[in-house]
Coordinates of N, CA, C and O in Angstrom, one line a residue:
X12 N 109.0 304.5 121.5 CA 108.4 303.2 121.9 C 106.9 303.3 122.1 O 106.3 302.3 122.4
X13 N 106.5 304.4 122.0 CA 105.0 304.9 122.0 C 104.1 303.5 121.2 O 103.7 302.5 121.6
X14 N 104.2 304.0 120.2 CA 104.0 302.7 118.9 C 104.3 301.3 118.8 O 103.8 300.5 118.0
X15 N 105.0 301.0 119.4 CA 105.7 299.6 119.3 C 104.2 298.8 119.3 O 104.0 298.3 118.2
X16 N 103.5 298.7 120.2 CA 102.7 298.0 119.8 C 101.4 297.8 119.2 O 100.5 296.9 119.4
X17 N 101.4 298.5 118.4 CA 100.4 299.2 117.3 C 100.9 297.8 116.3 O 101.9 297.2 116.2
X18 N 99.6 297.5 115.7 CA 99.4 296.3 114.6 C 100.4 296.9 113.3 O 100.4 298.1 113.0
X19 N 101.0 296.1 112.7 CA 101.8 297.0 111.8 C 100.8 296.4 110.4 O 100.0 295.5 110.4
X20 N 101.2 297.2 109.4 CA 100.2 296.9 108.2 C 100.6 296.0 107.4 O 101.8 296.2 107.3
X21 N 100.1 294.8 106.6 CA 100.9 293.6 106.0 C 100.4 294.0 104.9 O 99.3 294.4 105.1
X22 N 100.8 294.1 103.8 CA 100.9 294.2 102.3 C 100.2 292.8 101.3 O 101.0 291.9 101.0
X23 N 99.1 292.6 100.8 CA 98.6 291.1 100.1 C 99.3 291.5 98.9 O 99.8 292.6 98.4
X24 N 99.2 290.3 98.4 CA 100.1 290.3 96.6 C 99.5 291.2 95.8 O 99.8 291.3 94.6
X25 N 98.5 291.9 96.5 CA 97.7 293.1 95.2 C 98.1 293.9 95.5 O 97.8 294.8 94.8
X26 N 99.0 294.4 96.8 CA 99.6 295.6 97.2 C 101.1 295.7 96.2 O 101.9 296.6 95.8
X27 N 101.0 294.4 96.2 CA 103.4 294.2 95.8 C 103.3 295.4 94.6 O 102.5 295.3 93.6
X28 N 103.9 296.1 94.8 CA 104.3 297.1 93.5 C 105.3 296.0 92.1 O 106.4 295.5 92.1
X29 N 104.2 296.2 91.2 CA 105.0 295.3 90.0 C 106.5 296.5 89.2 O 106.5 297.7 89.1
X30 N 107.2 295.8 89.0 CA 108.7 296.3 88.6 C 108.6 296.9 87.4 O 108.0 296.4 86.5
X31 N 109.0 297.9 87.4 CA 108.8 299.1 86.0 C 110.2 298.2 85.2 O 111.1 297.6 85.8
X32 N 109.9 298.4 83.6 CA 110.7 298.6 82.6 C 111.5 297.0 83.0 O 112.7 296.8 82.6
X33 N 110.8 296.0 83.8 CA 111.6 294.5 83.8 C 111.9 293.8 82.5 O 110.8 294.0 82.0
X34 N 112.5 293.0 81.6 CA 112.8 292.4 80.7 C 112.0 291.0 81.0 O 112.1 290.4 82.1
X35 N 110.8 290.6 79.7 CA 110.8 289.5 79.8 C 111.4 288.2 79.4 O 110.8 287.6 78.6
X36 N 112.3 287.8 79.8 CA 113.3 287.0 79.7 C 112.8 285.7 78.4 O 113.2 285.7 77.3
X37 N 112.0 284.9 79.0 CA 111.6 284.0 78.5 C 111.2 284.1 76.7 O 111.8 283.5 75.7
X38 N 109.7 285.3 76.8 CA 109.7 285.5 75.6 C 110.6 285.6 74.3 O 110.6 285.1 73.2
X39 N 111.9 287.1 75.4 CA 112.5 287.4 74.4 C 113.9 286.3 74.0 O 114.8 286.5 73.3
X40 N 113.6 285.2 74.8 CA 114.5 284.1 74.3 C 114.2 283.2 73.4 O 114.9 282.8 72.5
X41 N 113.1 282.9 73.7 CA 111.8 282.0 72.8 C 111.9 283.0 71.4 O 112.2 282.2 70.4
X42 N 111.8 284.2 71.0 CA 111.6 285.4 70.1 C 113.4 285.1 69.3 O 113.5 284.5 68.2
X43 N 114.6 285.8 70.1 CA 116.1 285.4 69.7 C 116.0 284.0 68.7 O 116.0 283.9 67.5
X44 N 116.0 282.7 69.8 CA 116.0 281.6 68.9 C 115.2 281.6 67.7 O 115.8 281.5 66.7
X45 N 113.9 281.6 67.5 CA 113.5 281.7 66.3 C 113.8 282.1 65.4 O 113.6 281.6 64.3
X46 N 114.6 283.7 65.7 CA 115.1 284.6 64.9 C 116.2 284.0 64.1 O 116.3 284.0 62.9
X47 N 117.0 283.4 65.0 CA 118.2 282.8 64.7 C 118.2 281.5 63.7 O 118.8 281.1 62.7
X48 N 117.1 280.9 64.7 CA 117.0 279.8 63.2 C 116.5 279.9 62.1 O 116.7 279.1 61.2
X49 N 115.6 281.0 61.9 CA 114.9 281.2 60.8 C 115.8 282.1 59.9 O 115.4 282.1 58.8
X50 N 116.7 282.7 60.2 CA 117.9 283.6 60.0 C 119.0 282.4 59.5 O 119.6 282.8 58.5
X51 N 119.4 281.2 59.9 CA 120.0 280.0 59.7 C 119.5 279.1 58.5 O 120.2 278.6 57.6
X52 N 118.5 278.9 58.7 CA 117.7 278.4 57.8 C 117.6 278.9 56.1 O 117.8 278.3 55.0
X53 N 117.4 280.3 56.5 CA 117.1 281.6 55.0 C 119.1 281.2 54.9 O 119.4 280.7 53.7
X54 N 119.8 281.3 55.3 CA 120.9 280.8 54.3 C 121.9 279.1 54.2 O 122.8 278.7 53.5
X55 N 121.3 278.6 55.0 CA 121.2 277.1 54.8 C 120.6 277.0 53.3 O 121.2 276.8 52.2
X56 N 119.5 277.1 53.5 CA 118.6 277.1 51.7 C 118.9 278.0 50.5 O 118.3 278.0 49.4
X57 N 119.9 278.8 50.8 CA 120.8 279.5 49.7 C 122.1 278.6 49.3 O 122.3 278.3 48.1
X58 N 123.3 278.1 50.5 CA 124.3 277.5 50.0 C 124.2 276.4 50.1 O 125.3 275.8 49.9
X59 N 122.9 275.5 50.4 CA 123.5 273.8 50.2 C 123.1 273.4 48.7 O 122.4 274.2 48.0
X60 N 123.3 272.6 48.2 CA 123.2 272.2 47.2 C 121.7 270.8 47.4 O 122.0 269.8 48.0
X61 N 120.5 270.9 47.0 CA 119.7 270.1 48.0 C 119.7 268.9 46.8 O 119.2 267.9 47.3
X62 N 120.1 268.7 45.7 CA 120.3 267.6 45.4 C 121.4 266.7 46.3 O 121.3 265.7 47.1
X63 N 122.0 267.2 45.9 CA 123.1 266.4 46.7 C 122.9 265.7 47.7 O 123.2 264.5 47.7
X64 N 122.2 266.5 48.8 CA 121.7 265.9 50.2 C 120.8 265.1 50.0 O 120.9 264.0 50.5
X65 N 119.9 265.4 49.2 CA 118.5 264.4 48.7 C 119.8 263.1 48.5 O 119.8 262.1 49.3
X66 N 120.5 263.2 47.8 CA 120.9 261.4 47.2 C 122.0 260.9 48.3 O 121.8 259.8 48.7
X67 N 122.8 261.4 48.7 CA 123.2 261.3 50.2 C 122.5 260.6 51.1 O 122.8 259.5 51.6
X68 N 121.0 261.5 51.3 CA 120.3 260.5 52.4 C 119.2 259.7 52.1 O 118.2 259.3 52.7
X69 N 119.8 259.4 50.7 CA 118.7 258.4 49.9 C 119.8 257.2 50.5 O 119.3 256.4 51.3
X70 N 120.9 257.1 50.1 CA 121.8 256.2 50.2 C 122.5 255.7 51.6 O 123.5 254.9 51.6
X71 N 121.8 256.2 52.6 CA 122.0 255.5 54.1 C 120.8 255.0 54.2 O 119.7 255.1 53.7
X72 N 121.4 254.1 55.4 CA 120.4 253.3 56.0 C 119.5 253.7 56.9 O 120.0 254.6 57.5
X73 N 118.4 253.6 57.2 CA 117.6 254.1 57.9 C 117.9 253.9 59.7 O 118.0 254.7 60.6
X74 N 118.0 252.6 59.5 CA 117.9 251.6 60.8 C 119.7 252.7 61.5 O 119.9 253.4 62.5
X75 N 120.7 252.2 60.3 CA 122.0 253.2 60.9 C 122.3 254.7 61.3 O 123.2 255.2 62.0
X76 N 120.9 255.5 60.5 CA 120.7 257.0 60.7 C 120.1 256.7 62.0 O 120.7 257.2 63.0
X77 N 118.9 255.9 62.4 CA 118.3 255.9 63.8 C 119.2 255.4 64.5 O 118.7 255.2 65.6
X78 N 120.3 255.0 64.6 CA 121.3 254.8 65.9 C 122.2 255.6 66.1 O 122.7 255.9 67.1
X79 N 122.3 255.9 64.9 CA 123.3 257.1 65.5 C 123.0 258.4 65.9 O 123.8 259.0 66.5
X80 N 121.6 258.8 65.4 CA 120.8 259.5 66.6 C 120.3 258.9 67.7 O 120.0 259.8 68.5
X81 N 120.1 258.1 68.1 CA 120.0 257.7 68.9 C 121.8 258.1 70.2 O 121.9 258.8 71.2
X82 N 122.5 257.6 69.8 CA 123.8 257.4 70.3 C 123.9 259.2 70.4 O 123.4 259.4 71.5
X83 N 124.1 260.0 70.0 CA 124.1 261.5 69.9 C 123.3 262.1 70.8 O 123.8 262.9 71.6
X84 N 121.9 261.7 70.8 CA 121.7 262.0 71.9 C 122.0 261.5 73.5 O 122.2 262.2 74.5
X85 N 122.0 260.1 73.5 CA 122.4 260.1 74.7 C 123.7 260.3 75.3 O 123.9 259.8 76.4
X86 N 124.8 261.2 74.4 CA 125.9 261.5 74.8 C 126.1 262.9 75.5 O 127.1 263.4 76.1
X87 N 124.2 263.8 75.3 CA 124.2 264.9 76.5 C 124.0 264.1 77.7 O 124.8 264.5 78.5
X88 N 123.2 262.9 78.3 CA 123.4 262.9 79.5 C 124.2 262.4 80.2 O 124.2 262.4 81.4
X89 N 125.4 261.6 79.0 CA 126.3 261.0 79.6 C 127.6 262.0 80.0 O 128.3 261.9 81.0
X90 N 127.6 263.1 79.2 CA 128.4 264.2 79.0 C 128.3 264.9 81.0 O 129.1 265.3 81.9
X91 N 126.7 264.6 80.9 CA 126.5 265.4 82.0 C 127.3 264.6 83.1 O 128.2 265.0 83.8
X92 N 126.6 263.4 83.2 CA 127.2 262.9 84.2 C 128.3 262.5 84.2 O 128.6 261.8 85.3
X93 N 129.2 262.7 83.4 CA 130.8 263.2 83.5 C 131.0 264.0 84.5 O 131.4 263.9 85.6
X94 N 130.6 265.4 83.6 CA 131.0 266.8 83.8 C 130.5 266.6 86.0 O 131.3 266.8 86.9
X95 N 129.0 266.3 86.0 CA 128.3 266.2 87.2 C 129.8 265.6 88.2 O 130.4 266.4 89.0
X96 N 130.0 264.5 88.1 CA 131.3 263.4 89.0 C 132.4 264.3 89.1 O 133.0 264.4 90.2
X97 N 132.7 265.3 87.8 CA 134.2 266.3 87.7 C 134.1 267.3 88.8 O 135.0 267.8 89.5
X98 N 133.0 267.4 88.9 CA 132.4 268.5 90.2 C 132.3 268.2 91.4 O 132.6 268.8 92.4
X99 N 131.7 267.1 91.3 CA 131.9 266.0 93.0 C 133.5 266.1 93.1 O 133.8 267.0 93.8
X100 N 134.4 265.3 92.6 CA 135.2 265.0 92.5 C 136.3 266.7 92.8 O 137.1 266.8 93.7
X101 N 136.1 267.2 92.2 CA 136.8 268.9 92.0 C 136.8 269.8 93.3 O 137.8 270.6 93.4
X102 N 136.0 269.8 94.0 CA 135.1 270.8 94.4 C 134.9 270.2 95.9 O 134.5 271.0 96.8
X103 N 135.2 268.7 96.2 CA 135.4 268.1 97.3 C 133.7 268.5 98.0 O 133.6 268.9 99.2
X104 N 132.5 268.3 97.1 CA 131.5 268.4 97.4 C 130.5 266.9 97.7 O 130.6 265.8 97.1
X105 N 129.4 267.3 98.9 CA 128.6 265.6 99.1 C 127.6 266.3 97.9 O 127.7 267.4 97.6
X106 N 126.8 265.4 97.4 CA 126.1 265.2 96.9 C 124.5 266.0 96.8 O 123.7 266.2 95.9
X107 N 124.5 266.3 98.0 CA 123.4 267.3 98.9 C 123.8 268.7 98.2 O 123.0 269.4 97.5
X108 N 125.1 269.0 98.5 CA 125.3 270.2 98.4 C 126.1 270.9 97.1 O 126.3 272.1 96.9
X109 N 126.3 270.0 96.4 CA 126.9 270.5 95.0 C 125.7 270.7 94.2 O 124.5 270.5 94.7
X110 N 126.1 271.1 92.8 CA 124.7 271.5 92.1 C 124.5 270.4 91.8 O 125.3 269.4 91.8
X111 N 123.2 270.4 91.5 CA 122.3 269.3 91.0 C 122.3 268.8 89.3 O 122.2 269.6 88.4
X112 N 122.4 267.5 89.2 CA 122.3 266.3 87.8 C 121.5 267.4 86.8 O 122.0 267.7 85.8
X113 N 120.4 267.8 87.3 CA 119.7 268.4 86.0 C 120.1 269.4 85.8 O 120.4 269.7 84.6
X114 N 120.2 270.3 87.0 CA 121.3 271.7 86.9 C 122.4 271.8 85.6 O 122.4 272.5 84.7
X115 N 123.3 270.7 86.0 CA 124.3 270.1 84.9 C 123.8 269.4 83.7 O 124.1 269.4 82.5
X116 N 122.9 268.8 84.3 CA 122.2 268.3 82.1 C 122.1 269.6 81.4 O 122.6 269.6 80.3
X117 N 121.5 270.6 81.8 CA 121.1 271.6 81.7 C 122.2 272.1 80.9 O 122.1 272.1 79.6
X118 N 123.1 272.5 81.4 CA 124.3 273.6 81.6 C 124.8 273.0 80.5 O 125.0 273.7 79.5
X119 N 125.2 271.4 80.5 CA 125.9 270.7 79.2 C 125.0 271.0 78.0 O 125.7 271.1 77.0
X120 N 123.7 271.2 77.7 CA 122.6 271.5 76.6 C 123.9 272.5 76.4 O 125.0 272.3 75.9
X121 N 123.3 273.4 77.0 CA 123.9 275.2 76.6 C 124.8 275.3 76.4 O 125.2 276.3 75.7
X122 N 125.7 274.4 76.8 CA 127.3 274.7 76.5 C 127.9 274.3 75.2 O 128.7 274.7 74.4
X123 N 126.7 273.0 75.2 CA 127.2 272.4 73.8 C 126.3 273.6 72.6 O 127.0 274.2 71.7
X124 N 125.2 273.9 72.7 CA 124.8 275.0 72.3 C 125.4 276.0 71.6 O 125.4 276.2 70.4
X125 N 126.0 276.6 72.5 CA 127.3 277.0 72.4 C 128.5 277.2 71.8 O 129.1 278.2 71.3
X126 N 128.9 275.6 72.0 CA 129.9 275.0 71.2 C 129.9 275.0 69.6 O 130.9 275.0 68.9
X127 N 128.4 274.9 69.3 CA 127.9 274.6 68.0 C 127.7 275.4 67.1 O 127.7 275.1 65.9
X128 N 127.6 277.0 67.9 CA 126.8 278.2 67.5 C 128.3 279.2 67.6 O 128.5 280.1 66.8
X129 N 128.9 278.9 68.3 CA 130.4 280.0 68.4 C 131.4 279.7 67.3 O 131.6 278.6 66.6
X130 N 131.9 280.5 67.4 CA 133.1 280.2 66.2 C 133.9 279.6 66.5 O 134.5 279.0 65.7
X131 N 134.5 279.3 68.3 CA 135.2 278.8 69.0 C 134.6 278.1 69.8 O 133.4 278.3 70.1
X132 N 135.8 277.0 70.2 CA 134.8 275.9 71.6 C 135.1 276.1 72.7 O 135.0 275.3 73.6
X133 N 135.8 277.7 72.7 CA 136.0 278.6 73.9 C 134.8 279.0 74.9 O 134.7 279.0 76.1
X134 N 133.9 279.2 73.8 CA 132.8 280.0 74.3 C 132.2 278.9 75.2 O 132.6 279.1 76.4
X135 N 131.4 277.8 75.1 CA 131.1 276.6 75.7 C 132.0 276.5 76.9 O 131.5 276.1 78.0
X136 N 133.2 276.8 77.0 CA 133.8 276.4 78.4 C 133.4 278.0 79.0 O 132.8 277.8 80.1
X137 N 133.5 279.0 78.7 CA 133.2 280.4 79.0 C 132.0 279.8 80.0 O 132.1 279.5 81.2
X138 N 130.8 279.7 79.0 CA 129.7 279.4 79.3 C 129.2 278.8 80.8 O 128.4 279.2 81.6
X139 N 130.0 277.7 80.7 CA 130.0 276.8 81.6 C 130.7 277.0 83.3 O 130.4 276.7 84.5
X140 N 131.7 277.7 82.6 CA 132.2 278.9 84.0 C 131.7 279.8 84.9 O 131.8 280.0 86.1
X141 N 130.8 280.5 83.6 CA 130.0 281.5 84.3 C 128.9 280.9 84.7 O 128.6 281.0 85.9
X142 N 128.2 280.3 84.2 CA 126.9 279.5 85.0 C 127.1 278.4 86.2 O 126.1 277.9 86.8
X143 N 128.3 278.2 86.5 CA 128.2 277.3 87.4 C 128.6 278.7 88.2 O 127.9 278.9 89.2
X144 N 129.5 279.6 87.8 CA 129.6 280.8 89.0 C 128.4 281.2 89.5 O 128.4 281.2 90.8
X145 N 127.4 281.6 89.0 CA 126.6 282.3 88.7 C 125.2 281.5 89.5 O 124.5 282.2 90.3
X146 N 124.7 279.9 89.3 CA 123.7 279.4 89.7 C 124.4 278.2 90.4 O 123.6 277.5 91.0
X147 N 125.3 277.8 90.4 CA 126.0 276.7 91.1 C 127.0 277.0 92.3 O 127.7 276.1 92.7
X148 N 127.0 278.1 92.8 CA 127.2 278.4 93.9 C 129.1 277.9 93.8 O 129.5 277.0 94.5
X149 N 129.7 278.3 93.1 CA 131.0 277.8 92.8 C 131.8 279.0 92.8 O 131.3 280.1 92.4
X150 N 133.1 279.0 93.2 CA 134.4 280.3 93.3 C 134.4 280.0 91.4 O 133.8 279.2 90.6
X151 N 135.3 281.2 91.1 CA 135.1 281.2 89.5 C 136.4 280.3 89.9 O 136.1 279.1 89.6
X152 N 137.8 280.2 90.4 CA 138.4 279.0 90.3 C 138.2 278.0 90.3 O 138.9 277.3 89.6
X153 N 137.1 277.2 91.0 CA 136.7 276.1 91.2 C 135.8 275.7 90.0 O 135.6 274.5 89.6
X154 N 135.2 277.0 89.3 CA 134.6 276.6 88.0 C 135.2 276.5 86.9 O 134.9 275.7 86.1
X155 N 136.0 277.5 86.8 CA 137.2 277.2 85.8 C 138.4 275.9 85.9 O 139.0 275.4 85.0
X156 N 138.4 275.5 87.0 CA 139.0 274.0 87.4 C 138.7 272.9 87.0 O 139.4 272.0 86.6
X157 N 136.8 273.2 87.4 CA 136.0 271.8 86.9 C 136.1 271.8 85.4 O 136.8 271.0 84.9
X158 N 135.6 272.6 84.8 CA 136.0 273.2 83.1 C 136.5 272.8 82.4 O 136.0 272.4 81.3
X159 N 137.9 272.7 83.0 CA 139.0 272.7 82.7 C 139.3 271.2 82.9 O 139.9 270.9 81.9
X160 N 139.4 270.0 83.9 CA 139.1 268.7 84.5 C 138.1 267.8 83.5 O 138.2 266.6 83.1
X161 N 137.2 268.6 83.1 CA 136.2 267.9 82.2 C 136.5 268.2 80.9 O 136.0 267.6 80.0
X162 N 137.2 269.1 80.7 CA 137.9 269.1 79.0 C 138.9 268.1 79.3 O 138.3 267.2 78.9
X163 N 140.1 267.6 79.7 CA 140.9 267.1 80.0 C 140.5 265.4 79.9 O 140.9 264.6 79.1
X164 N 139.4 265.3 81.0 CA 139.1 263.9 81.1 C 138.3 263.5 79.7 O 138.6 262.4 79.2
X165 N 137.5 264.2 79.0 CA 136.9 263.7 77.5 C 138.0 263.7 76.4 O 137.9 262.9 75.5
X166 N 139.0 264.5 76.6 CA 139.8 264.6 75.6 C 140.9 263.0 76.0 O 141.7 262.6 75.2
X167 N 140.7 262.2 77.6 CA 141.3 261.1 77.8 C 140.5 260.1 77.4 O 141.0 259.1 76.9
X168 N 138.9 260.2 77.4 CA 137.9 259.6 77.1 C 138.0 259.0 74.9 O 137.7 257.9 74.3
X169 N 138.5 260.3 74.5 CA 138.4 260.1 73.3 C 139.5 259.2 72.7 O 139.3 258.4 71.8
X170 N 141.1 259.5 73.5 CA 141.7 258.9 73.2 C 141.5 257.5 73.4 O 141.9 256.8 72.5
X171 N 140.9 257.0 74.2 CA 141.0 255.6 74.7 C 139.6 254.9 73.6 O 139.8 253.8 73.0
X172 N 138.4 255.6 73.4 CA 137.7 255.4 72.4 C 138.4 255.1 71.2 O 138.0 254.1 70.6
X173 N 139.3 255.7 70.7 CA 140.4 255.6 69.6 C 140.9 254.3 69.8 O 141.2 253.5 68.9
X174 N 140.9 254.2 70.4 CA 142.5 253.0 71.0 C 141.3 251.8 70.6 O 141.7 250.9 69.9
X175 N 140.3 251.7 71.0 CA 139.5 250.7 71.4 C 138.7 250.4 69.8 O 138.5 249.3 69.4
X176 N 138.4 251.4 69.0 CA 138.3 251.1 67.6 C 139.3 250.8 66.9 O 139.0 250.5 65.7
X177 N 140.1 250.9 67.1 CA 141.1 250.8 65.9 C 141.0 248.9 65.7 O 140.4 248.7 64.7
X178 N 141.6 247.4 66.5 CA 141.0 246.8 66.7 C 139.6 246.4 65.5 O 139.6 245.6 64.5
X179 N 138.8 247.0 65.9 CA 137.7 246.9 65.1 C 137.5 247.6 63.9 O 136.4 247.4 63.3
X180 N 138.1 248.1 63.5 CA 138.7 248.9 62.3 C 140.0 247.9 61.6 O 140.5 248.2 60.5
X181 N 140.4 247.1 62.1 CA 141.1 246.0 61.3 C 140.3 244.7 61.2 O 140.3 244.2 60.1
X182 N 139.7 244.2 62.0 CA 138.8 243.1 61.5 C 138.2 243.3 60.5 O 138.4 242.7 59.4
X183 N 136.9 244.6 60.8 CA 136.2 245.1 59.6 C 136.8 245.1 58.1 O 136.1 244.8 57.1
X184 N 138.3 245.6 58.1 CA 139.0 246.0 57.3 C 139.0 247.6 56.5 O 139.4 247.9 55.3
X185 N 138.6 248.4 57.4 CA 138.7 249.9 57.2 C 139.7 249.9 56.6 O 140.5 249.1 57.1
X186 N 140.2 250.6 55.6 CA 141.6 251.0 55.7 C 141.6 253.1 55.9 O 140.7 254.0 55.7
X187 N 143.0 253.1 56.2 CA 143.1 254.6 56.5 C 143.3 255.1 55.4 O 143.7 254.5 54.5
X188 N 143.0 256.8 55.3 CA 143.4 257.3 54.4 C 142.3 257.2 53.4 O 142.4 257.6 52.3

């Protein structure tokens, strides 16, 4: 107890010892993707046929290509705020304390990501398990729950989308087949 009251020494941010042999994350993600697409790309431009495409998207509409991008994208944030409610809802969480809207826009990017890039649409639910375990503060049951609740409810979502064109697929006069 001699010491106890001796000034103790504080450390400024030029003291902090920087971390040997750390991964930079960012870059080497930024570096992966490019690789990947440009890796995607170099055999995209071997097996498509680019005539084809050329008269293909000669022959849509412009105004109908921009809505339906349009519509495509806004189905990540609607996706999200699904998935977001599945977790309120799941997880018997207030609003304060569950993860956060962007957190989950976020997470739906990557999953769909995922979805896009895996051979299976396993991986995307994988994905989404481990990240909400991982930065959403969730038991892996309760993440594999929500998961699983939000595959379930889109797959009720699609049905009833079905149900609701068909209808409009007889006026129009679609026929099937």
């Amino acid at each position: 107890a001699a010491f106890a009251d001796r000034p103790r020494a504080r450390m400024t941010n030029a003291d902090v010892p920087q971390p040997q042999g750390r991964v930079p994350y960012r870059p080497l993600s930024l570096l992966l993707s490019v690789l990947l697409l440009t890796a995607g790309a170099a055999v995209l431009y071997e097996k498509i046929e680019w005539r084809g495409v050329i008269a293909v998207w000669s022959s849509l509409d412009p105004r109908l290509v921009a809505v339906a991008a349009v519509i495509f994208w806004l189905l990540y944030p609607v996706n999200a705020y699904r998935f977001h409610r599945v977790i309120l809802w799941t997880v018997s969480y207030t609003l304060h304390t569950a993860p956060t809207f962007i957190f989950v826009f976020r997470l739906t990017c990557c999953a769909t990501f995922f979805a896009l890039a895996a051979p299976i649409g396993l991986a995307s639910d994988a994905a989404r398990i481990a990240a909400l375990r991982m930065f959403g503060q969730l038991s892996i049951t309760d993440s594999a729950r929500c998961a699983l609740f939000d595959r379930v409810i889109g797959v009720q979502w699609m049905a009833l989308m079905g149900l609701f064109v068909l209808p409009l697929q007889i006026i129009t006069g679609i026929n099937h087949g």
